Short mmCIF file of C-alpha atoms in Angstrom, two decimals:
data_model
loop_
_atom_site.label_atom_id
_atom_site.label_comp_id
_atom_site.label_asym_id
_atom_site.label_seq_id
_atom_site.Cartn_x
_atom_site.Cartn_y
_atom_site.Cartn_z
CA MET O 122 -8.04 67.29 55.65
CA LYS O 123 -6.96 69.50 52.75
CA TRP O 124 -4.53 71.52 54.91
CA LYS O 125 -3.14 68.34 56.47
CA LEU O 126 -2.33 67.00 52.99
CA THR O 127 -0.82 70.35 51.95
CA ILE O 128 1.39 70.56 55.05
CA ARG O 129 2.56 66.97 54.60
CA TYR O 130 3.36 67.65 50.95
CA LEU O 131 5.31 70.81 51.83
CA ILE O 132 7.26 69.02 54.54
CA SER O 133 8.15 66.28 52.05
CA VAL O 134 9.35 68.79 49.44
CA LEU O 135 11.37 70.82 51.96
CA SER O 136 12.93 67.66 53.39
CA ILE O 137 13.99 66.54 49.94
CA VAL O 138 15.52 69.95 49.13
CA PHE O 139 17.34 70.10 52.48
CA ILE O 140 18.76 66.59 52.01
CA VAL O 141 19.86 67.45 48.45
CA ILE O 142 21.66 70.58 49.67
CA ILE O 143 23.48 68.67 52.41
CA LEU O 144 24.50 65.91 50.01
CA ASN O 145 25.70 68.41 47.40
CA THR O 146 27.76 70.18 50.05
CA PHE O 147 29.46 66.96 51.11
CA ILE O 148 30.09 66.04 47.47
CA LEU O 149 31.63 69.47 46.76
CA MET O 150 33.84 69.26 49.84
CA GLY O 151 34.92 65.75 48.86
CA MET O 152 35.80 66.85 45.33
CA LEU O 153 37.85 69.79 46.66
CA PHE O 154 39.69 67.50 49.06
CA TYR O 155 40.37 64.99 46.27
CA GLN O 156 41.63 67.74 43.96
CA GLN O 157 43.96 69.11 46.61
CA LYS O 158 45.34 65.66 47.39
CA TYR O 159 45.51 64.01 43.97
CA GLY O 160 45.07 66.85 41.54
CA ILE O 161 42.99 66.79 38.41
CA ASP O 162 44.44 64.38 35.89
CA GLU O 163 43.13 66.09 32.77
CA ALA O 164 44.24 69.51 34.05
CA THR O 165 47.72 68.55 35.30
CA GLU O 166 48.70 66.09 32.57
CA ASN O 167 48.84 68.71 29.79
CA SER O 168 49.47 71.79 31.93
CA GLY O 169 52.34 74.25 31.55
CA GLU O 170 53.79 73.18 34.88
CA SER O 171 53.99 69.53 33.78
CA PHE O 172 55.45 70.52 30.42
CA THR O 173 58.07 72.73 32.10
CA ARG O 174 59.11 70.13 34.72
CA GLY O 175 59.60 67.48 32.07
CA PHE O 176 61.39 69.76 29.58
CA ASP O 177 64.83 69.13 31.14
CA LYS O 178 65.04 65.90 29.12
CA TYR O 179 65.49 68.01 26.00
CA ILE O 180 68.41 70.04 27.53
CA SER O 181 72.04 68.94 27.47
CA LEU O 182 75.54 70.49 27.89
CA GLU O 183 77.94 70.86 25.03
CA ASN O 184 81.34 72.37 25.84
CA GLY O 185 79.85 73.57 29.13
CA GLU O 186 77.00 75.41 27.40
CA PRO O 187 73.33 74.37 27.78
CA ILE O 188 71.56 73.63 24.51
CA VAL O 189 68.04 72.36 23.56
CA SER O 190 67.70 69.43 21.21
CA LYS O 191 65.69 69.54 17.97
CA GLU O 192 62.99 67.47 19.63
CA GLY O 193 62.76 70.06 22.41
CA ILE O 194 62.49 72.93 19.94
CA GLU O 195 59.70 71.06 18.11
CA ALA O 196 57.96 70.40 21.43
CA LEU O 197 58.16 74.15 22.23
CA ARG O 198 56.71 75.01 18.83
CA VAL O 199 53.80 72.58 19.33
CA PHE O 200 53.20 73.84 22.86
CA GLY O 201 53.24 77.41 21.59
CA GLY O 202 56.00 78.68 23.88
CA TRP O 203 59.63 79.78 23.97
CA ILE O 204 62.53 79.21 26.40
CA GLN O 205 65.40 81.14 27.99
CA ILE O 206 68.14 79.29 29.90
CA LEU O 207 69.69 81.27 32.80
CA ASP O 208 72.82 80.81 34.85
CA GLN O 209 73.01 81.23 38.61
CA ASN O 210 73.26 85.01 38.25
CA GLY O 211 70.13 85.30 36.10
CA GLN O 212 72.11 85.88 32.85
CA VAL O 213 70.53 84.40 29.72
CA GLN O 214 72.90 81.76 28.33
CA SER O 215 70.75 80.61 25.44
CA SER O 216 67.22 81.06 24.12
CA TYR O 217 64.98 79.38 21.57
CA LEU O 218 61.90 80.77 19.76
CA ALA O 219 61.99 83.74 22.19
CA PRO O 220 60.95 87.27 21.07
CA GLU O 221 63.87 89.65 20.43
CA ASP O 222 62.68 92.28 22.91
CA LEU O 223 63.01 90.03 25.95
CA SER O 224 65.45 90.89 28.71
CA ASN O 225 68.83 89.08 28.88
CA ASP O 226 69.27 89.59 32.61
CA TYR O 227 66.76 88.73 35.38
CA SER O 228 67.00 89.45 39.08
CA PRO O 229 65.43 87.02 41.54
CA MET O 230 62.54 89.45 42.18
CA GLU O 231 61.88 89.74 38.45
CA LEU O 232 61.72 85.97 38.12
CA ILE O 233 59.33 85.71 41.07
CA HIS O 234 57.19 88.51 39.63
CA LYS O 235 57.04 86.91 36.18
CA TYR O 236 56.18 83.52 37.66
CA LYS O 237 53.36 84.89 39.79
CA TYR O 238 51.89 87.40 37.36
CA MET O 239 51.43 87.76 33.62
CA ASP O 240 53.32 90.65 31.95
CA ASP O 241 51.81 93.38 29.78
CA GLU O 242 51.97 91.12 26.70
CA LEU O 243 49.81 88.51 28.54
CA ASN O 244 52.60 85.92 28.62
CA THR O 245 52.37 83.15 31.19
CA TYR O 246 55.74 82.07 32.65
CA PHE O 247 56.92 78.73 34.01
CA ILE O 248 60.31 78.05 35.68
CA GLY O 249 62.29 74.83 35.72
CA GLU O 250 65.81 73.63 36.73
CA PHE O 251 68.56 71.80 34.86
CA GLU O 252 71.72 71.05 36.89
CA SER O 253 73.15 74.47 37.87
CA TYR O 254 70.97 76.31 35.38
CA SER O 255 67.37 77.42 35.47
CA TYR O 256 65.13 77.96 32.47
CA LEU O 257 62.18 80.23 31.87
CA ILE O 258 59.40 79.07 29.52
CA GLY O 259 56.93 81.66 28.34
CA VAL O 260 53.58 80.96 26.63
CA PRO O 261 51.87 83.86 24.83
CA ASP O 262 48.06 83.97 25.22
CA SER O 263 48.06 80.79 27.27
CA LYS O 264 44.72 79.19 28.20
CA GLU O 265 46.16 78.73 31.69
CA LYS O 266 45.92 81.81 33.87
CA ARG O 267 47.75 82.26 37.13
CA ILE O 268 45.72 84.12 39.77
CA VAL O 269 47.02 84.96 43.24
CA PHE O 270 44.70 85.05 46.26
CA MET O 271 45.38 86.32 49.75
CA LEU O 272 43.17 84.24 52.03
CA ASP O 273 42.45 84.18 55.74
CA PRO O 274 41.26 80.65 56.73
CA LYS O 275 38.99 81.94 59.50
CA THR O 276 37.42 84.48 57.19
CA ILE O 277 36.96 81.84 54.47
CA PHE O 278 35.32 79.42 56.92
CA SER O 279 33.01 82.10 58.25
CA PHE O 280 32.10 83.21 54.73
CA ALA O 281 31.47 79.60 53.65
CA ILE O 282 29.13 79.00 56.62
CA LYS O 283 27.19 82.20 55.88
CA SER O 284 27.00 81.37 52.17
CA LEU O 285 25.79 77.84 52.87
CA LEU O 286 23.19 79.13 55.32
CA ALA O 287 21.98 81.69 52.77
CA ILE O 288 21.77 79.02 50.05
CA VAL O 289 19.78 76.71 52.34
CA ILE O 290 17.34 79.48 53.31
CA VAL O 291 16.83 80.67 49.74
CA ASP O 292 16.45 77.13 48.37
CA LEU O 293 14.01 76.16 51.10
CA PHE O 294 11.98 79.32 50.52
CA ILE O 295 11.82 78.68 46.77
CA ALA O 296 10.94 75.02 47.40
CA MET O 297 8.19 76.08 49.80
CA LEU O 298 6.66 78.42 47.22
CA VAL O 299 6.84 75.82 44.46
CA GLY O 300 5.59 73.11 46.81
CA LEU O 301 2.68 75.29 47.94
CA LEU O 302 1.73 75.93 44.32
CA PHE O 303 1.86 72.28 43.32
CA SER O 304 0.30 71.06 46.56
CA THR O 305 -2.71 73.26 45.87
CA VAL O 306 -3.08 71.57 42.50
CA LEU O 307 -2.39 68.05 43.77
CA THR O 308 -3.90 67.90 47.25
CA LYS O 309 -7.26 69.47 46.44
CA PRO O 310 -8.26 66.60 44.12
CA VAL O 311 -6.85 64.10 46.65
CA SER O 312 -8.96 65.72 49.36
CA ASN O 313 -11.99 65.46 47.09
CA LEU O 314 -11.16 61.80 46.49
CA ILE O 315 -11.04 61.11 50.22
CA ASP O 316 -14.35 62.92 50.74
CA ARG O 317 -15.89 61.00 47.84
CA ILE O 318 -14.76 57.65 49.27
CA SER O 319 -16.12 58.67 52.68
CA GLN O 320 -19.48 59.37 51.04
CA LEU O 321 -19.46 55.94 49.43
CA LYS O 322 -18.68 54.44 52.83
CA LYS O 323 -21.77 56.21 54.17
CA ARG O 324 -23.78 54.66 51.28
CA ASN O 325 -24.15 57.93 49.42
CA PHE O 326 -24.04 56.67 45.84
CA ASN O 327 -25.00 59.88 44.04
CA VAL O 328 -22.87 60.65 40.98
CA GLN O 329 -20.91 63.90 41.40
CA GLU O 330 -19.02 66.05 38.90
CA THR O 331 -15.68 67.33 40.25
CA LYS O 332 -14.28 70.68 39.09
CA LYS O 333 -10.65 70.68 37.98
CA PRO O 334 -9.87 67.01 38.73
CA GLY O 335 -6.45 67.41 37.08
CA ILE O 336 -4.48 64.19 36.66
CA TYR O 337 -7.09 62.37 38.76
CA LYS O 338 -9.82 62.71 36.13
CA PRO O 339 -9.83 58.94 35.33
CA VAL O 340 -10.03 58.16 39.06
CA PHE O 341 -13.09 60.39 39.54
CA SER O 342 -14.66 58.86 36.43
CA ASN O 343 -14.12 55.37 37.83
CA LEU O 344 -15.55 56.46 41.19
CA ASN O 345 -18.69 57.66 39.45
CA ASP O 346 -18.94 54.32 37.64
CA VAL O 347 -18.54 52.56 40.98
CA SER O 348 -21.24 54.81 42.46
CA GLN O 349 -23.63 53.90 39.67
CA SER O 350 -22.88 50.20 40.09
CA LEU O 351 -23.30 50.38 43.87
CA GLN O 352 -26.51 52.36 43.44
CA ALA O 353 -27.86 49.71 41.08
CA HIS O 354 -26.83 46.92 43.47
CA GLU O 355 -28.38 48.77 46.39
CA GLU O 356 -31.66 49.17 44.54
CA GLU O 357 -31.57 45.51 43.52
CA ARG O 358 -30.78 44.49 47.09
CA LEU O 359 -33.67 46.52 48.49
CA LYS O 360 -35.97 45.12 45.82
CA LEU O 361 -34.94 41.55 46.57
CA GLU O 362 -35.14 42.18 50.28
CA LYS O 363 -38.68 43.46 49.88
CA MET O 364 -39.60 40.45 47.77
CA ARG O 365 -37.95 38.11 50.25
CA VAL O 366 -39.91 39.60 53.11
CA GLU O 367 -43.10 39.30 51.09
CA TRP O 368 -42.26 35.73 50.16
CA ILE O 369 -41.47 34.77 53.75
CA SER O 370 -44.75 36.35 54.73
CA ASN O 371 -46.58 34.37 52.04
CA VAL O 372 -44.81 31.11 52.93
CA SER O 373 -45.51 31.69 56.60
CA HIS O 374 -49.15 32.25 55.75
CA ASP O 375 -49.22 29.21 53.47
CA LEU O 376 -47.59 27.04 56.11
CA LYS O 377 -49.97 28.13 58.84
CA THR O 378 -53.03 26.76 56.98
CA PRO O 379 -51.71 23.23 56.34
CA LEU O 380 -50.15 23.11 59.80
CA ALA O 381 -53.45 24.11 61.33
CA SER O 382 -55.20 21.40 59.29
CA ILE O 383 -52.64 18.79 60.27
CA GLN O 384 -52.90 19.77 63.92
CA GLY O 385 -56.71 19.81 63.85
CA TYR O 386 -57.14 16.50 62.06
CA ALA O 387 -54.47 14.90 64.24
CA GLU O 388 -56.48 15.93 67.30
CA LEU O 389 -59.62 14.48 65.72
CA LEU O 390 -57.88 11.17 65.08
CA ARG O 391 -57.41 10.78 68.83
CA ASP O 392 -61.19 10.86 69.33
CA LEU O 393 -62.46 7.32 69.93
CA ASP O 394 -65.85 8.16 68.43
CA VAL O 395 -64.39 8.80 64.95
CA SER O 396 -65.44 6.17 62.41
CA GLN O 397 -63.02 4.27 60.23
CA LEU O 398 -64.15 6.16 57.14
CA GLU O 399 -63.61 9.49 58.85
CA ARG O 400 -60.16 8.35 59.97
CA LEU O 401 -59.25 7.63 56.34
CA GLU O 402 -60.51 11.06 55.24
CA TYR O 403 -58.57 12.82 58.01
CA SER O 404 -55.43 10.84 57.15
CA GLU O 405 -55.75 11.84 53.48
CA VAL O 406 -56.02 15.51 54.47
CA ILE O 407 -52.94 15.26 56.70
CA GLU O 408 -51.02 13.48 53.92
CA ARG O 409 -52.07 16.06 51.31
CA GLN O 410 -51.08 18.99 53.51
CA SER O 411 -47.77 17.34 54.37
CA ILE O 412 -47.00 16.85 50.67
CA TYR O 413 -47.80 20.50 50.01
CA MET O 414 -45.44 21.62 52.78
CA LYS O 415 -42.72 19.28 51.49
CA ASN O 416 -43.10 20.67 47.96
CA LEU O 417 -42.94 24.20 49.33
CA LEU O 418 -39.68 23.53 51.17
CA ASP O 419 -38.24 21.59 48.21
CA ASP O 420 -38.96 24.54 45.91
CA PHE O 421 -37.34 26.89 48.36
CA ASN O 422 -34.22 24.69 48.58
CA LEU O 423 -34.02 24.28 44.80
CA THR O 424 -34.32 27.99 44.03
CA MET O 425 -31.62 28.82 46.58
CA ARG O 426 -29.25 26.22 45.08
CA LEU O 427 -29.92 27.44 41.56
CA ARG O 428 -29.42 31.04 42.63
CA ASN O 429 -26.05 30.21 44.19
CA GLN O 430 -25.06 27.98 41.23
CA GLU O 431 -24.71 24.98 43.52
CA MET O 432 -26.96 22.68 41.47
CA PRO O 433 -24.91 20.11 39.50
CA LEU O 434 -26.34 19.20 36.09
CA THR O 435 -26.40 15.66 34.70
CA LEU O 436 -26.24 16.49 31.01
CA GLN O 437 -27.37 14.07 28.31
CA GLU O 438 -27.66 14.55 24.57
CA THR O 439 -31.40 14.38 24.03
CA ARG O 440 -33.60 14.42 20.92
CA LEU O 441 -35.95 17.24 21.83
CA GLU O 442 -38.97 16.03 19.82
CA SER O 443 -39.30 12.68 21.60
CA PHE O 444 -38.48 14.27 24.96
CA VAL O 445 -41.24 16.89 24.70
CA ARG O 446 -43.71 14.39 23.17
CA GLU O 447 -43.36 12.21 26.30
CA ILE O 448 -44.08 15.25 28.49
CA VAL O 449 -47.25 16.03 26.49
CA ILE O 450 -48.43 12.41 26.67
CA ASP O 451 -47.94 12.38 30.45
CA LEU O 452 -49.96 15.57 30.73
CA LEU O 453 -52.84 14.18 28.64
CA ASN O 454 -52.83 10.98 30.72
CA ASP O 455 -53.03 12.99 33.96
CA PRO O 456 -56.68 13.07 35.10
CA GLN O 457 -56.16 16.62 36.36
CA PHE O 458 -55.26 17.92 32.88
CA GLY O 459 -56.82 15.32 30.57
CA GLN O 460 -59.73 17.58 29.67
CA TYR O 461 -57.49 20.40 28.43
CA GLU O 462 -56.60 20.98 24.77
CA ILE O 463 -52.81 20.47 24.52
CA SER O 464 -51.21 20.38 21.06
CA PHE O 465 -47.68 19.42 20.03
CA ILE O 466 -46.01 20.51 16.75
CA SER O 467 -42.42 19.82 15.70
CA ASP O 468 -40.63 21.32 12.70
CA SER O 469 -37.21 19.90 13.66
CA PRO O 470 -37.29 16.16 14.38
CA ASP O 471 -33.48 15.99 14.46
CA LEU O 472 -32.94 18.84 16.93
CA LYS O 473 -30.81 17.71 19.89
CA TRP O 474 -30.08 19.53 23.14
CA ASN O 475 -27.51 18.63 25.80
CA ILE O 476 -29.71 18.84 28.91
CA ASP O 477 -30.38 17.57 32.39
CA ARG O 478 -33.58 15.68 31.55
CA HIS O 479 -35.08 15.83 35.05
CA LEU O 480 -34.56 19.58 35.54
CA MET O 481 -35.53 20.52 31.97
CA LYS O 482 -38.74 18.51 32.28
CA ARG O 483 -39.58 20.39 35.44
CA ALA O 484 -38.92 23.75 33.76
CA ILE O 485 -41.16 22.92 30.76
CA LEU O 486 -43.91 21.50 33.00
CA ASN O 487 -43.83 24.64 35.13
CA PHE O 488 -44.54 26.78 32.06
CA VAL O 489 -47.34 24.44 30.90
CA TYR O 490 -48.85 24.22 34.40
CA ASN O 491 -48.93 28.02 34.63
CA ALA O 492 -50.75 28.19 31.29
CA LEU O 493 -53.31 25.58 32.39
CA ILE O 494 -54.09 26.47 36.00
CA HIS O 495 -54.12 30.27 35.57
CA ASN O 496 -56.75 30.16 32.81
CA ASP O 497 -60.23 28.72 32.20
CA GLU O 498 -60.89 25.09 31.25
CA ASN O 499 -61.37 26.01 27.60
CA ILE O 500 -57.73 27.10 27.35
CA ALA O 501 -55.69 25.76 24.42
CA VAL O 502 -51.94 25.24 24.85
CA THR O 503 -49.58 24.65 21.93
CA ILE O 504 -46.04 23.33 22.39
CA ARG O 505 -43.89 23.85 19.28
CA ILE O 506 -40.33 22.86 18.37
CA ASN O 507 -38.54 24.99 15.76
CA THR O 508 -34.97 24.89 14.47
CA ASP O 509 -33.57 26.98 17.33
CA LYS O 510 -36.21 27.18 20.08
CA LEU O 511 -38.99 25.59 22.06
CA THR O 512 -42.22 27.61 22.24
CA ILE O 513 -45.12 27.24 24.69
CA GLU O 514 -48.12 29.43 23.85
CA ASP O 515 -51.70 29.68 25.02
CA ASN O 516 -54.80 31.67 24.13
CA GLY O 517 -55.65 32.52 27.71
CA LYS O 518 -56.48 35.76 29.43
CA GLY O 519 -52.87 37.07 29.41
CA ILE O 520 -50.70 38.66 32.07
CA PRO O 521 -50.91 42.34 33.18
CA VAL O 522 -48.00 44.57 32.14
CA ASP O 523 -47.03 45.30 35.76
CA ASP O 524 -46.72 41.57 36.45
CA LEU O 525 -44.74 40.92 33.24
CA GLU O 526 -41.79 42.95 34.47
CA GLN O 527 -41.44 40.78 37.58
CA ILE O 528 -42.81 37.45 36.40
CA PHE O 529 -39.43 35.71 36.72
CA GLU O 530 -38.49 37.28 40.04
CA ARG O 531 -38.04 34.94 42.97
CA TYR O 532 -40.67 35.16 45.68
CA TYR O 533 -43.04 36.97 43.31
CA ARG O 534 -46.66 35.97 42.76
CA GLY O 535 -48.83 37.76 40.22
CA THR O 536 -51.91 39.77 41.07
CA ASN O 537 -54.13 37.22 39.30
CA THR O 538 -52.91 34.24 41.39
CA SER O 539 -54.47 35.01 44.74
CA ASN O 540 -56.75 31.98 44.55
CA ILE O 541 -54.11 29.66 43.10
CA ARG O 542 -52.14 27.43 45.39
CA GLY O 543 -48.41 27.46 44.80
CA THR O 544 -45.06 28.47 46.26
CA GLY O 545 -44.47 31.48 44.01
CA LEU O 546 -41.15 29.99 42.89
CA GLY O 547 -42.14 28.07 39.77
CA MET O 548 -41.29 30.70 37.16
CA ALA O 549 -38.04 31.69 38.88
CA ILE O 550 -37.01 28.02 39.12
CA SER O 551 -37.77 27.47 35.42
CA ARG O 552 -35.79 30.54 34.42
CA ASP O 553 -32.84 29.49 36.58
CA ILE O 554 -32.86 25.96 35.11
CA ILE O 555 -32.76 27.34 31.55
CA GLU O 556 -29.94 29.75 32.41
CA ALA O 557 -28.01 26.96 34.19
CA HIS O 558 -28.01 25.21 30.78
CA GLY O 559 -26.55 28.33 29.20
CA GLY O 560 -29.86 29.26 27.59
CA LYS O 561 -32.35 32.11 27.69
CA VAL O 562 -36.09 32.27 28.23
CA SER O 563 -38.39 35.11 27.14
CA LEU O 564 -42.06 35.70 27.88
CA THR O 565 -44.55 37.91 26.03
CA SER O 566 -48.22 38.34 26.80
CA LYS O 567 -51.22 40.43 25.87
CA ILE O 568 -54.44 40.73 27.85
CA GLY O 569 -57.23 38.75 26.18
CA ILE O 570 -54.93 37.22 23.55
CA GLY O 571 -52.59 34.91 25.45
CA THR O 572 -49.04 34.24 26.58
CA THR O 573 -45.97 32.95 24.72
CA VAL O 574 -42.84 31.49 26.30
CA LYS O 575 -39.73 30.92 24.14
CA ILE O 576 -36.77 28.80 25.28
CA ARG O 577 -33.41 28.88 23.48
CA LEU O 578 -30.18 27.03 24.33
CA ASN O 579 -26.73 28.09 23.13
CA GLU O 580 -25.67 24.83 21.53
#
């Protein structure tokens, strides 16, 4: 994988360099063609050739003799040159600003030579025409230099092709070296990233430290964070899956007993020798077992809806003191719990919570039921309302530390509840109801001292 990335990177770099070279070549050829056809405005506008061709406007004839106007002399002075006007035989007829040591007679070859080449004093010469006269303008130390080349088009074309080929080869070689260097730095971390993602795909969530991550350091850091999160989710999933299997096993076991009773007593009811009293007893057993199974399935449905946040709440502003007092009174009037010691204390008679009364009552009753049925008959339960919380405490036998950590888990039943009938969902349902109201519930317990449950809502 690493070499595949490196090769792809190199091919990309070389392709870019090759395309750039080709484009630059076309641009250079286009500029040369444009210059040959239209010239270069900034170069030709102020050049000696342009100045010389337009200088004839300053020349006129007086009495048959060519003379230069004052404006022309000033233009020569500004341009930094001098002028000699020649007749058809090359004789100097007049001169302006010219050095004294210049020749007064020029042959055609001398004029051609001066035009093509600079003389020993590094003067650059330009030639123009005015009627039957010609004039020679010289510029000492001119910035414009005239260079003569002897060129063979075939040789130039062949040389250009070889030069272009050499440039392409050298540029591609340099690009390959630079690309190889950078690809080693860039593709190695990318290869590690791909390997790391492949490991995550294979559910390998171990955190790994990468050497020389380069610019990808934040990416590797985020991958490690993702690994930790996935690891935590995987552990939670396995834990819940284990609990779910255990719960299904417990529910299956719990359903088998009432189903067996229902089936057995239903068969007995078909017996003609069964008395009327026995029929009533059998019917009560069937009814009781059916109610238990219904409650079991209702609890299962409720906990799944709460877990998936699909349980709508009917919220009402409720005075907590009167609400809890009614719950305590109902408990004391229940023959099953009338013999227990249940106390109610309120320090905040004006405390109001916005709650779903039906669900909140169930949550509170679940906590009280757990305190009553998991302890002896001499248990004392105190329900207290403070300024910011509702507390349910008992002086029972307490809950083992190992059970405390999982007491609110769904499908979990404590080690001290083997002889207690129940679905194993009561505590989880109560916790989910409190959290659905935006609140929190906490539970503390000590063996031999008792258990305390505290409920708080974020009002």
